Coordinates of C-alpha atoms and ligand atoms in Angstrom, one line a residue:
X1 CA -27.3 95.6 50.9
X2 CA -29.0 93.5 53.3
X3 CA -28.0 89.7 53.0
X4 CA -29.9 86.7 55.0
X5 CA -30.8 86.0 58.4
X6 CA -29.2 83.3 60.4
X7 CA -29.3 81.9 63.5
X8 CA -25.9 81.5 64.1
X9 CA -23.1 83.5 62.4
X10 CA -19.7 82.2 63.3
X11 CA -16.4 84.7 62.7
X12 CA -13.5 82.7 61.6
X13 CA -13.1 78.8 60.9
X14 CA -10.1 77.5 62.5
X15 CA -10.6 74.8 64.9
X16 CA -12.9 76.5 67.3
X17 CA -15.1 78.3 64.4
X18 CA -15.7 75.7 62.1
X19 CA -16.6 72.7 64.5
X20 CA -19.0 75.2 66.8
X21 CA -20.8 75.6 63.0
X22 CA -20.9 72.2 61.9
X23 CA -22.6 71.9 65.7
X24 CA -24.6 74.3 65.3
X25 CA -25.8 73.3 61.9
X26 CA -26.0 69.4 63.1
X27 CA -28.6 70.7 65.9
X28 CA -30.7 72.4 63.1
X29 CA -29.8 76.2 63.4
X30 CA -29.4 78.4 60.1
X31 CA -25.6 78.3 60.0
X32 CA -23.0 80.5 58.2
X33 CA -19.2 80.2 59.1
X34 CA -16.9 83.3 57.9
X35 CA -13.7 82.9 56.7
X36 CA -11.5 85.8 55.2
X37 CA -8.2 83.4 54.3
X38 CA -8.4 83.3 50.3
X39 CA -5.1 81.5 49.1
X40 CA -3.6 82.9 45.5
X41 CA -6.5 81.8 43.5
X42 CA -8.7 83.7 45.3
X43 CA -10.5 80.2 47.0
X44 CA -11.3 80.8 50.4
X45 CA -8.6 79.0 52.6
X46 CA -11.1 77.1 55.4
X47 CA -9.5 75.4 58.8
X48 CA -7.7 78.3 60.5
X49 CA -4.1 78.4 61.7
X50 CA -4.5 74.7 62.7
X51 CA -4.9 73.6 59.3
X52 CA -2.8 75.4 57.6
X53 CA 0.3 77.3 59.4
X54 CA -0.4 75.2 62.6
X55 CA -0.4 71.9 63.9
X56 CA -1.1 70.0 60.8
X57 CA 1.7 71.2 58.8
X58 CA 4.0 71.2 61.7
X59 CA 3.1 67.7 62.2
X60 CA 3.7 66.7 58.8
X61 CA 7.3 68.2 58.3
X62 CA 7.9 66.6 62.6
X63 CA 7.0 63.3 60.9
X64 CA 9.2 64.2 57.4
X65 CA 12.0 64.8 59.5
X66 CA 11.4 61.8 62.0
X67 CA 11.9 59.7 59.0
X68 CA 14.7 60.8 57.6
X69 CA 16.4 61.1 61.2
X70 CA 15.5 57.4 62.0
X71 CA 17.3 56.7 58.3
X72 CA 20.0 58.6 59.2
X73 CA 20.4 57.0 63.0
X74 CA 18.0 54.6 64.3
X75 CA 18.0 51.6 61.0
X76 CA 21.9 50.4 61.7
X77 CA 20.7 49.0 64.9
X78 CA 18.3 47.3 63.5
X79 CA 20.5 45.9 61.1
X80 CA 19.3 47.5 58.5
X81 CA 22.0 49.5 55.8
X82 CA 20.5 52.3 53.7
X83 CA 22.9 54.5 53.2
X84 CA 23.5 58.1 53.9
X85 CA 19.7 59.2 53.3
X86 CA 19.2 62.6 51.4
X87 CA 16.4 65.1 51.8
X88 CA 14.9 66.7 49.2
X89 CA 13.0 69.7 51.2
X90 CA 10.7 70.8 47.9
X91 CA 9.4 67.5 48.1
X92 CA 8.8 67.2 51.9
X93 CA 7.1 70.3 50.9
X94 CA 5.0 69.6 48.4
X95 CA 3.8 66.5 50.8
X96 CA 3.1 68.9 53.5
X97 CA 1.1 71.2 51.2
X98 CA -1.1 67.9 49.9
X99 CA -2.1 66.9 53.3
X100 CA -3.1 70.6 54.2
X101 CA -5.0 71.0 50.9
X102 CA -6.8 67.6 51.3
X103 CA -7.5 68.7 54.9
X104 CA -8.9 72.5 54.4
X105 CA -10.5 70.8 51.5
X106 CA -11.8 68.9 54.1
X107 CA -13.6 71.7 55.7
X108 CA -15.7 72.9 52.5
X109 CA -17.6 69.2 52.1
X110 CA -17.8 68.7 55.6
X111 CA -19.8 72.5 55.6
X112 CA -21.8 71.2 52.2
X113 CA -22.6 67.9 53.6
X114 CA -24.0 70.0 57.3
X115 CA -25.4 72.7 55.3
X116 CA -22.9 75.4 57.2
X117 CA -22.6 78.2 54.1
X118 CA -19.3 79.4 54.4
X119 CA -18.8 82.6 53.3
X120 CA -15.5 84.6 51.9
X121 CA -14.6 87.8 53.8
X122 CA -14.2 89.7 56.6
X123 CA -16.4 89.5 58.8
X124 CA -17.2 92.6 61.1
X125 CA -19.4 92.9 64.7
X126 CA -21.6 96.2 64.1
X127 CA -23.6 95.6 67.0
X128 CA -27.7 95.1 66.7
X129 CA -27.2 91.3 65.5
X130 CA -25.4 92.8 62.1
X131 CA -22.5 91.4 60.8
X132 CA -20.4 93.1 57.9
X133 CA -18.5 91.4 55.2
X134 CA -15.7 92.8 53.0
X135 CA -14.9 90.0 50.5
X136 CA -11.5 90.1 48.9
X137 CA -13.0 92.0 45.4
X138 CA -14.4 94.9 48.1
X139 CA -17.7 93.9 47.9
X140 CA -19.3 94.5 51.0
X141 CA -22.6 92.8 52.5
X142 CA -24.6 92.4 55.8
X143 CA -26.0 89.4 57.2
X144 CA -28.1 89.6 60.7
X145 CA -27.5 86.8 63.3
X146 CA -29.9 85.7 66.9
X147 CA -26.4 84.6 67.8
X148 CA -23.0 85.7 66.9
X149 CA -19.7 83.7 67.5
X150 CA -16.2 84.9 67.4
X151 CA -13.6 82.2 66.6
X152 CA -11.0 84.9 65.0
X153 CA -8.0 83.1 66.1
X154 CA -4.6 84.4 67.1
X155 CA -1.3 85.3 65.2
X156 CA 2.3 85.1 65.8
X157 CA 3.8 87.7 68.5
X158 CA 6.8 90.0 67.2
X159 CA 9.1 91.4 69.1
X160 CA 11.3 94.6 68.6
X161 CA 14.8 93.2 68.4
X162 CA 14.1 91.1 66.1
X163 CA 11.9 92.3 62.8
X164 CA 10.4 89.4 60.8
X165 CA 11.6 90.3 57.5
X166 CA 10.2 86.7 56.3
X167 CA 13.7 85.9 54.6
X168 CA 15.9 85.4 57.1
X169 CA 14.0 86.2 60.1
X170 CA 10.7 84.2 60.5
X171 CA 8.1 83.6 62.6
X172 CA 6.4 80.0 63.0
X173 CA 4.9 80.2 59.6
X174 CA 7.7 81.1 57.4
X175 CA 9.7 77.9 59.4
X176 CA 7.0 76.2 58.0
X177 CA 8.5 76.9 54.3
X178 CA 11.8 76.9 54.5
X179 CA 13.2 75.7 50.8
X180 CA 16.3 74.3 51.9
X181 CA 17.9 73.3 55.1
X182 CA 19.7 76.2 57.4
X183 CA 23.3 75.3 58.6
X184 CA 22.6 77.7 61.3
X185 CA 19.1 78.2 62.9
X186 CA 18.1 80.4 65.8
X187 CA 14.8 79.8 67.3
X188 CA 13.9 82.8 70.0
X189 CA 11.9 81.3 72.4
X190 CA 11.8 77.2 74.3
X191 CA 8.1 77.1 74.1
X192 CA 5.6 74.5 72.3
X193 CA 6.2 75.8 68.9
X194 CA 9.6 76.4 69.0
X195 CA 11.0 73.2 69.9
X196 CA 8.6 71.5 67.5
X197 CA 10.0 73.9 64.6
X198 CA 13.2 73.5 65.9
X199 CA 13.3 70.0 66.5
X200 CA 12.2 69.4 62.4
X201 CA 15.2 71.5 61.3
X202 CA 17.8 69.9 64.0
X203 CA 16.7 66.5 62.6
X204 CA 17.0 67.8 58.8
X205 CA 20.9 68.4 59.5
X206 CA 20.8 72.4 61.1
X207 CA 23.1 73.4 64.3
X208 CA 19.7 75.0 65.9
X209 CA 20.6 77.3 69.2
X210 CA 17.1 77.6 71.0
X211 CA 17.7 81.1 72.9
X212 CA 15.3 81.5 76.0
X213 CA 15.0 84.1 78.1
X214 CA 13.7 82.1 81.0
X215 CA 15.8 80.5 83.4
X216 CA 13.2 77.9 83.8
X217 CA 12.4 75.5 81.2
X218 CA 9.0 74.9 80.0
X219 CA 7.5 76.2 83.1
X220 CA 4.4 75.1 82.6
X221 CA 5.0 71.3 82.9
X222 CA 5.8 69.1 85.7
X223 CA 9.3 69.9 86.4
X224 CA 10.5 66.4 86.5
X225 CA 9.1 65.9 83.1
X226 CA 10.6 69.0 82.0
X227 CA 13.8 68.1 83.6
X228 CA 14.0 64.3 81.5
X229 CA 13.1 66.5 78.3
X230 CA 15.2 69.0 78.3
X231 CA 17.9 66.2 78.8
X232 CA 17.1 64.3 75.9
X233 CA 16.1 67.4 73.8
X234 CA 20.3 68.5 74.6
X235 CA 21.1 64.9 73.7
X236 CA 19.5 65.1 70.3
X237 CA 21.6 68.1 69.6
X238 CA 19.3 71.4 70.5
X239 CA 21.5 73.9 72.0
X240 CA 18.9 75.6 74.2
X241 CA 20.3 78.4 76.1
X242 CA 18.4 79.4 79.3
X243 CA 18.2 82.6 80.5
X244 CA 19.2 84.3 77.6
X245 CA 17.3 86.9 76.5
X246 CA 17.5 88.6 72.8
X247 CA 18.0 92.3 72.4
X248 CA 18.7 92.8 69.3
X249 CA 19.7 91.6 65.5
X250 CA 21.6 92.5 62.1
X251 CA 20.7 91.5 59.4
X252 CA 23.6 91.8 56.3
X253 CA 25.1 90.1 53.3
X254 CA 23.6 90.0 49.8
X255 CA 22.3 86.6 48.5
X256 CA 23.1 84.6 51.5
X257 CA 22.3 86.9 54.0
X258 CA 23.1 85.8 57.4
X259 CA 21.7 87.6 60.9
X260 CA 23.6 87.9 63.7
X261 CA 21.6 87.8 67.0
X262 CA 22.5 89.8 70.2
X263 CA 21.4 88.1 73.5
X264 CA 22.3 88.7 77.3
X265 CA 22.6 86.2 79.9
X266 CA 24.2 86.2 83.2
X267 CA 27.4 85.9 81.7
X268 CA 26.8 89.0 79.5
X269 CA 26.2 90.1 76.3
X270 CA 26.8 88.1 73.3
X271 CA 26.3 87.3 69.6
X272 CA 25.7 84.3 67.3
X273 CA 25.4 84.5 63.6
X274 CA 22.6 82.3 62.0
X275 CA 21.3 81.9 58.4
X276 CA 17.8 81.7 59.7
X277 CA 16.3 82.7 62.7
X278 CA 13.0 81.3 64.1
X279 CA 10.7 83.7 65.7
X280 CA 9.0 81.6 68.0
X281 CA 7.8 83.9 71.3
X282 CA 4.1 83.1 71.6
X283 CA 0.8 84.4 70.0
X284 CA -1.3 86.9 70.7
X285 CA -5.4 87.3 70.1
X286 CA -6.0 88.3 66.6
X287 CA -8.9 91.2 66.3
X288 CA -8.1 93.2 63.5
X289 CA -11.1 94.3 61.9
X290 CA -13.5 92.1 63.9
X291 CA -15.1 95.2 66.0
X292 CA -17.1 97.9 64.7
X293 CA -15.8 101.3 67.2
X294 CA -18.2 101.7 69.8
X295 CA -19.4 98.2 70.3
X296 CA -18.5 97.4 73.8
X297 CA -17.1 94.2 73.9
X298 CA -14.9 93.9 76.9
X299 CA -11.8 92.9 76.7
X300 CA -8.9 91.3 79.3
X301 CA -5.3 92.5 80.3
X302 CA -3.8 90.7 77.2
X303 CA -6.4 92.1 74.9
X304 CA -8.4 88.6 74.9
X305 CA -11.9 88.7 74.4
X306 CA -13.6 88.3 78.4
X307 CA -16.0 85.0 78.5
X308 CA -17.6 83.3 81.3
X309 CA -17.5 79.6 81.7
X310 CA -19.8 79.3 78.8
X311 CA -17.9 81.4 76.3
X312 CA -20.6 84.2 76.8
X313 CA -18.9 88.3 76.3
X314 CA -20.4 91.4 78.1
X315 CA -22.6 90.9 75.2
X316 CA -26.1 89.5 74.9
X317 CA -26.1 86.4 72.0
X318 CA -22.7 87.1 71.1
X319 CA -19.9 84.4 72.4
X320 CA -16.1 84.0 71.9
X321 CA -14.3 81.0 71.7
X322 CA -10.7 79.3 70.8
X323 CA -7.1 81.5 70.8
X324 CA -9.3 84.7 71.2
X325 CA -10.1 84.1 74.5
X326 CA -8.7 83.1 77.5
X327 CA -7.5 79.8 78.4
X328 CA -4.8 77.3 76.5
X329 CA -4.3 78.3 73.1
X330 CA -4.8 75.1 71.6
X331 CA -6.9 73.5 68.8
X332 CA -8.8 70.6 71.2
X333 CA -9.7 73.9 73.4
X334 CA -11.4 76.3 71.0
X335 CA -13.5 72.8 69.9
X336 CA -14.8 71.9 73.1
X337 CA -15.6 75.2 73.2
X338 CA -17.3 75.5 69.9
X339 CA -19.4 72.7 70.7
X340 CA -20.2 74.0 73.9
X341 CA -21.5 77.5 73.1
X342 CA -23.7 75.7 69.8
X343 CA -25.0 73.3 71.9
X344 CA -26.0 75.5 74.7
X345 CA -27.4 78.0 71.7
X346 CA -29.5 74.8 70.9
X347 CA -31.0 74.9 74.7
X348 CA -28.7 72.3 75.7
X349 CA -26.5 72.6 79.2
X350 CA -23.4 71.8 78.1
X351 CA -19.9 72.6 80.0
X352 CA -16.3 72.7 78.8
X353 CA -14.2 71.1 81.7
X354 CA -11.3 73.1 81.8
X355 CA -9.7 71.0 84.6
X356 CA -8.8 68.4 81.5
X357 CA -7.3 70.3 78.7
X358 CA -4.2 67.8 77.5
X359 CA -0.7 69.5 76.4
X360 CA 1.2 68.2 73.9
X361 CA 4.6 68.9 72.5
X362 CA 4.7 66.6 69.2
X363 CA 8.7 66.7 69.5
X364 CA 10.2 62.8 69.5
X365 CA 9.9 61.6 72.8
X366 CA 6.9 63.4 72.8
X367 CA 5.7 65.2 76.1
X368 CA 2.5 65.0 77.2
X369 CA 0.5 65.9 80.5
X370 CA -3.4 66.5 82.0
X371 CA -3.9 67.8 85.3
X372 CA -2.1 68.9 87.8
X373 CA 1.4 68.6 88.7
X374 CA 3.6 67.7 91.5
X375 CA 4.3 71.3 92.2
X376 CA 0.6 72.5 91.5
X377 CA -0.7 70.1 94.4
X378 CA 2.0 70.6 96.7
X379 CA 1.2 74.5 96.3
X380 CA -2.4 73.5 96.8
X381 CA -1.7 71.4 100.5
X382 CA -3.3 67.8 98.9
X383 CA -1.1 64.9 99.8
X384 CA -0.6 62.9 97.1
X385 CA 0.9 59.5 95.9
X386 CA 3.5 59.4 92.7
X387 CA 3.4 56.5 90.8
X388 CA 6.5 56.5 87.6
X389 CA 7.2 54.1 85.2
X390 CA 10.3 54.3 82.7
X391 CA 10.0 53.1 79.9
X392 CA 13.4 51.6 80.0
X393 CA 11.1 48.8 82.0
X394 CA 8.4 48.6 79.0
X395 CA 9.3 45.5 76.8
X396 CA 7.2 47.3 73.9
X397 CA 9.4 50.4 74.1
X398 CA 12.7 47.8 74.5
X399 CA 11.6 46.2 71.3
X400 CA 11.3 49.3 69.7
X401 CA 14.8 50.3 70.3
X402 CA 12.2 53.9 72.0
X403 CA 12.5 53.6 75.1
X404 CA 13.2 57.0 76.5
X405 CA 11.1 59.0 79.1
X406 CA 8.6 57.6 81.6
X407 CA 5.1 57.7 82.8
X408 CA 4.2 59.6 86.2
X409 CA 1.0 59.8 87.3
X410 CA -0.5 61.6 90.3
X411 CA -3.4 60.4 93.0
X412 CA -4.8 61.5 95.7
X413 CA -3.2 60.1 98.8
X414 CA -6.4 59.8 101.2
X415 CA -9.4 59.0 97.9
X416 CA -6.5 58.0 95.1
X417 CA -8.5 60.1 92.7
X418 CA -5.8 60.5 89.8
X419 CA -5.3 64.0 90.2
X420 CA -2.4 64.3 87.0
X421 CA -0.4 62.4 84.5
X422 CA 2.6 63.8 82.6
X423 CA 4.4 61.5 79.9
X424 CA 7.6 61.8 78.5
X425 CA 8.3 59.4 75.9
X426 CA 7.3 57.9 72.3
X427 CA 3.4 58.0 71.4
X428 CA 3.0 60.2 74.8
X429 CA 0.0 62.1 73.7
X430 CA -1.8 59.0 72.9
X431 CA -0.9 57.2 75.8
X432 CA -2.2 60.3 78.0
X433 CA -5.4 59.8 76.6
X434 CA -6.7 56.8 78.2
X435 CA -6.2 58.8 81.0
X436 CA -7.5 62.3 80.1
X437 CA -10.6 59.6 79.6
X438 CA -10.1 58.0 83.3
X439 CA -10.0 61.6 85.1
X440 CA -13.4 62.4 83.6
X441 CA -14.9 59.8 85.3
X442 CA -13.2 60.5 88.1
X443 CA -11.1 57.3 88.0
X444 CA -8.9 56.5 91.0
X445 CA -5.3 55.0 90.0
X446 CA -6.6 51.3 91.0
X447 CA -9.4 51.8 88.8
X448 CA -6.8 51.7 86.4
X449 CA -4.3 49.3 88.3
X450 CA -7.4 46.9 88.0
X451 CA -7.7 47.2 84.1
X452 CA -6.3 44.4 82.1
X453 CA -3.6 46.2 79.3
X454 CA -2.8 44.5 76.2
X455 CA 0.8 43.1 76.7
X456 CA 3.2 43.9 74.8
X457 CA 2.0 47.7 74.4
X458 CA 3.4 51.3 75.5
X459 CA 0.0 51.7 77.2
X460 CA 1.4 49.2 79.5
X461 CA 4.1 52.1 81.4
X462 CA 0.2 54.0 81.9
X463 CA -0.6 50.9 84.1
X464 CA 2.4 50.5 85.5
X465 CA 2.6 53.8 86.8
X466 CA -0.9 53.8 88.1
X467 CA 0.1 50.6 90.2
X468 CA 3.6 52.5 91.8
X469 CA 1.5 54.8 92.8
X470 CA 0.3 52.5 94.8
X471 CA 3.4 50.9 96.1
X472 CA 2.8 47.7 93.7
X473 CA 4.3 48.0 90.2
X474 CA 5.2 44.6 89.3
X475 CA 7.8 45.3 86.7
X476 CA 10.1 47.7 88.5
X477 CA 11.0 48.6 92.5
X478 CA 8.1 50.6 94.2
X479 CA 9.2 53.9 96.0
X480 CA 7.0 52.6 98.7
X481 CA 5.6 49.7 99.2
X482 CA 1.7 48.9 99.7
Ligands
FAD1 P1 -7.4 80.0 64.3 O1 -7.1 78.7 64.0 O2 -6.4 81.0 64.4 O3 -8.5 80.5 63.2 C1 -9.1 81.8 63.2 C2 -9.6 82.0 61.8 O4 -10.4 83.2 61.8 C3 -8.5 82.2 60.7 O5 -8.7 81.4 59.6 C4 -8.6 83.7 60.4 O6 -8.3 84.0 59.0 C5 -10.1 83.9 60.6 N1 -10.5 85.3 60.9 C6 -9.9 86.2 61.8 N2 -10.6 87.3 61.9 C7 -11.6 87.2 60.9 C8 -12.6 88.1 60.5 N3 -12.7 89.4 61.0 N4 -13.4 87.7 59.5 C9 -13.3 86.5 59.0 N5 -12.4 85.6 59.4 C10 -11.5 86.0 60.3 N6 -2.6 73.4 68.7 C11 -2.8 72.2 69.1 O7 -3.8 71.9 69.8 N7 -2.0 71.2 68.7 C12 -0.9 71.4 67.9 O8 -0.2 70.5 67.6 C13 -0.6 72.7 67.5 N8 0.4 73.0 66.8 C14 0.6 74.3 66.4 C15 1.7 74.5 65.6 C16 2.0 75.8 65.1 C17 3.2 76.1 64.2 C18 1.1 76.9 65.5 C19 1.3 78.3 65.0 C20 0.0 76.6 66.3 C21 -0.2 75.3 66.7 N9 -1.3 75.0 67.6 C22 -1.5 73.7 68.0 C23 -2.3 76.0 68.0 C24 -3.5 76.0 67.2 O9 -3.2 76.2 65.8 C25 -4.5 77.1 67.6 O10 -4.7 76.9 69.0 C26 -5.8 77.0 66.9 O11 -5.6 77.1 65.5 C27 -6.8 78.0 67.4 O12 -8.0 77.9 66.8 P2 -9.0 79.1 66.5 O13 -10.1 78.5 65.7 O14 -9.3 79.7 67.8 O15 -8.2 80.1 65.7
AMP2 P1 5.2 80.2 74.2 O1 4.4 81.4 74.7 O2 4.9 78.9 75.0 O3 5.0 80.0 72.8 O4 6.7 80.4 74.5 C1 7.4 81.6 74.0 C2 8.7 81.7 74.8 O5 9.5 82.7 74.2 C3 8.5 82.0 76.3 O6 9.1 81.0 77.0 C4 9.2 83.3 76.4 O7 9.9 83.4 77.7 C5 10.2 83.3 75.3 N1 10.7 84.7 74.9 C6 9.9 85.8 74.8 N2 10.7 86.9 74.4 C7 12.0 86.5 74.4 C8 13.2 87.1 74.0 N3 13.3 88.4 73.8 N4 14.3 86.3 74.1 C9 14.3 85.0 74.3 N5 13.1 84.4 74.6 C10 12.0 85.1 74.6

């Protein structure tokens, strides 16, 4: 059956898929989104692994468990007496589930009010500007596109010594449903989502071992920064074991089963039993599906889709953007991107900066950086000045009884162009803003020495740190003095 031409056909609506057709639709192209996630009513389940097995419900259960950790630990000081707080996990649930419902929900006015149709199925590149889709009943229908864009996301990696069996061993979604609270968790893998996952269930009263194989934690970040997390991450209780790589598991027992996890380090080989084990050892590019054979869309090493700068495949009029491709595999990402490749659809000359992508680990302190870091420009040859602020020194924090971590920001020695910023500490990703905001207008650390900061705020450690790194922070001693 032959269905309706569009201008823009967009495969998948997480994140990158649903913003690059509200775009599109905003900048009046014909605009259809595809979305194959139905939920057990058969309703189309809009928003992608953001939405709903990502970083919304993650944040909700990391702001769940904040709560009832700060009533557990942080009121006393305060004075105030509560008691010993209890969890009731179907209920932090059922919260978590409401705020992802209201959100996907979200999605389907925000493509009625922009005129994006969304439709339900799976959505299939045959080449010649066709596009098949299988809806859930097996109905199956072709739509023709001027411009196709893939947005089909990425899922959860698996790896052979350990077998998601959903029950005991789970990967980032099934953490994200627990029903009660696992003495013993296991969480394979130090990375982004595994110390978020892990944090929640640490909070919620589990002994969590975070196995890494590693020996380097969270390589990717300023190794300062990573040094003050990791310290505060063993203070609140994660056991995270470096260098220790997983071989292999058991699962046994009836009701209660239990897994027993086999690792080796350079001490040897070893075992620890866990009730639950978190599967947490990255994602990988999701194209089940997606490709009719013969097609031609190249592909990378890791089995990305291959883009240019402007999201543009091998491909004429057909683009791929978000976790599919290259690059970060983060929600902010795949929008920019989205916007990017409808705007420049639209004739419009649009550029991702991918200098300025902002990482976030939503743990508490949270960690935060943009840019480049110390050991990324001293590879690089550029001298450079460090400017850090503690925010043992921020009277906000102080008052806030939240006052680990610190601010360290990076300028150019000879133009002070501020050249990176990586944050430790509370409210860190919103702090690192202001500053993801400064680097794209090329802002220089006085620029931001020179701005007046509301007193008493966090923000305040940003300017402070911006002023040591040239030699003149007022509230603490300056490495050197300018
Ligand atoms: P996805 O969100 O994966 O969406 C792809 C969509 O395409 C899916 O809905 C899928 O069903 C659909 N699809 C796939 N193939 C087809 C097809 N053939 N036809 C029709 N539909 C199809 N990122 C952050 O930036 N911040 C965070 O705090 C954060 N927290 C996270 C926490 C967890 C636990 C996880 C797992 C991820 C987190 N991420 C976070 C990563 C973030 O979720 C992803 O980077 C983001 O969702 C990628 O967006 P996307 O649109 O590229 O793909
Ligand atoms: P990320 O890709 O940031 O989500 O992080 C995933 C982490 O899992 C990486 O740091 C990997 O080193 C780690 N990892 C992968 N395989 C194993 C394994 N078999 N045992 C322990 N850690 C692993």
């Amino acid at each position: 059956m032959m269905g309706k031409h569009y201008d823009v056909v967009v495969i998948g609506s997480g994140p990158a898929g649903y913003v690059a057709a509200i775009r599109a639709s905003q900048l009046g192209l014909t605009t259809a989104c595809v979305e194959k996630w139905v939920d057990e009513d058969n309703q189309t389940k809009f928003g992608g692994t953001c939405l709903n097995v990502g970083c919304i419900p993650s944040k909700a259960l990391l702001d769940s468990s904040y709560k009832f950790h700060e009533a557990q630990e942080g009121f006393d000081i305060h004075g105030i007496k509560v008691g010993k707080p209890k969890i009731d996990v179907a209920k932090m649930m059922d919260r978590k589930n409401s705020v992802v419902s209201q959100l996907t929900g979200g999605i389907k006015s925000l493509f009625g009010a922009n005129k994006v149709d969304g439709l339900s199925g799976i959505g299939t590149v045959l080449g010649d500007n066709q596009i098949r889709i299988t809806a859930q009943d097996g109905t199956v229908f072709n739509v023709s596109a001027k411009n196709i864009i893939i947005a089909s996301g990425s899922v959860p990696i698996t790896i052979a010594p350990t077998p998601v069996d959903n029950e005991v061993v789970v990967d980032s979604t099934g953490a994200l449903d627990f029903d009660e609270v696992p003495k013993r968790l296991g969480v394979i893998g130090s990375g982004v989502i595994g110390l978020e996952l892990g944090s929640v269930w640490a909070r919620l009263g589990s002994q969590v071992v975070v196995l890494e194989a590693l020996d380097e934690f969270l390589p990717m970040a300023d190794k300062q920064i990573a040094k003050e997390a990791l310290k505060i991450y063993k203070k609140q209780g994660l056991d995270i074991q470096l260098g220790s790589r997983v071989t292999g598991s058991n699962v046994s027992g009836g009701a209660n089963r239990t897994v027993i996890v086999e690792f080796s380090n350079s001490q040897g080989d070893h075992q620890i039993t866990f009730d639950k084990v978190i599967v947490a050892v990255g994602r990988r590019p999701y194209l089940d599906d997606l490709l009719d054979d013969g097609l031609g869309i190249e592909l990378d090493d890791r089995g990305r889709i291959k883009v240019n700068a402007h999201c543009e495949t091998n491909l004429p009029s057909i683009y791929a953007v978000g976790d599919v491709t290259r690059g970060p595999m983060l929600a902010h990402k795949g929008s920019e991107e989205g916007v990017m490749v409808a705007e420049r659809i639209a004739g419009k000359m649009t550029q991702v900066n991918y200098d300025l992508v902002p990482s976030v680990i939503y743990t508490h302190p949270e960690v935060a950086w943009v840019g480049k870091n110390e050991e990324e420009l001293k590879a690089d040859g550029i001298e450079f000045n460090v400017g850090v602020f503690p925010f043992a020194a921020s009277g906000r924090a102080l008052a806030a009884n939240d006052a680990e971590g610190m601010v360290k920001l990076l300028a150019d020695s000879n133009t002070d162009r501020i050249l990176g910023c990586h944050i430790v500490g509370a409210s860190a990703a919103d702090l690192l803003q202001q500053i993801v905001i400064a680097m794209e207008f090329s802002a220089s650390a006085e620029d931001i020495g020179l701005t007046m900061f509301s007193h008493p705020a966090l923000s305040e450690a940003v300017h402070e740190a911006a002023l040591a790194a040239n030699g003149h922070a007022i509230h603490i001693g300056n490495r050197k003095r300018r």
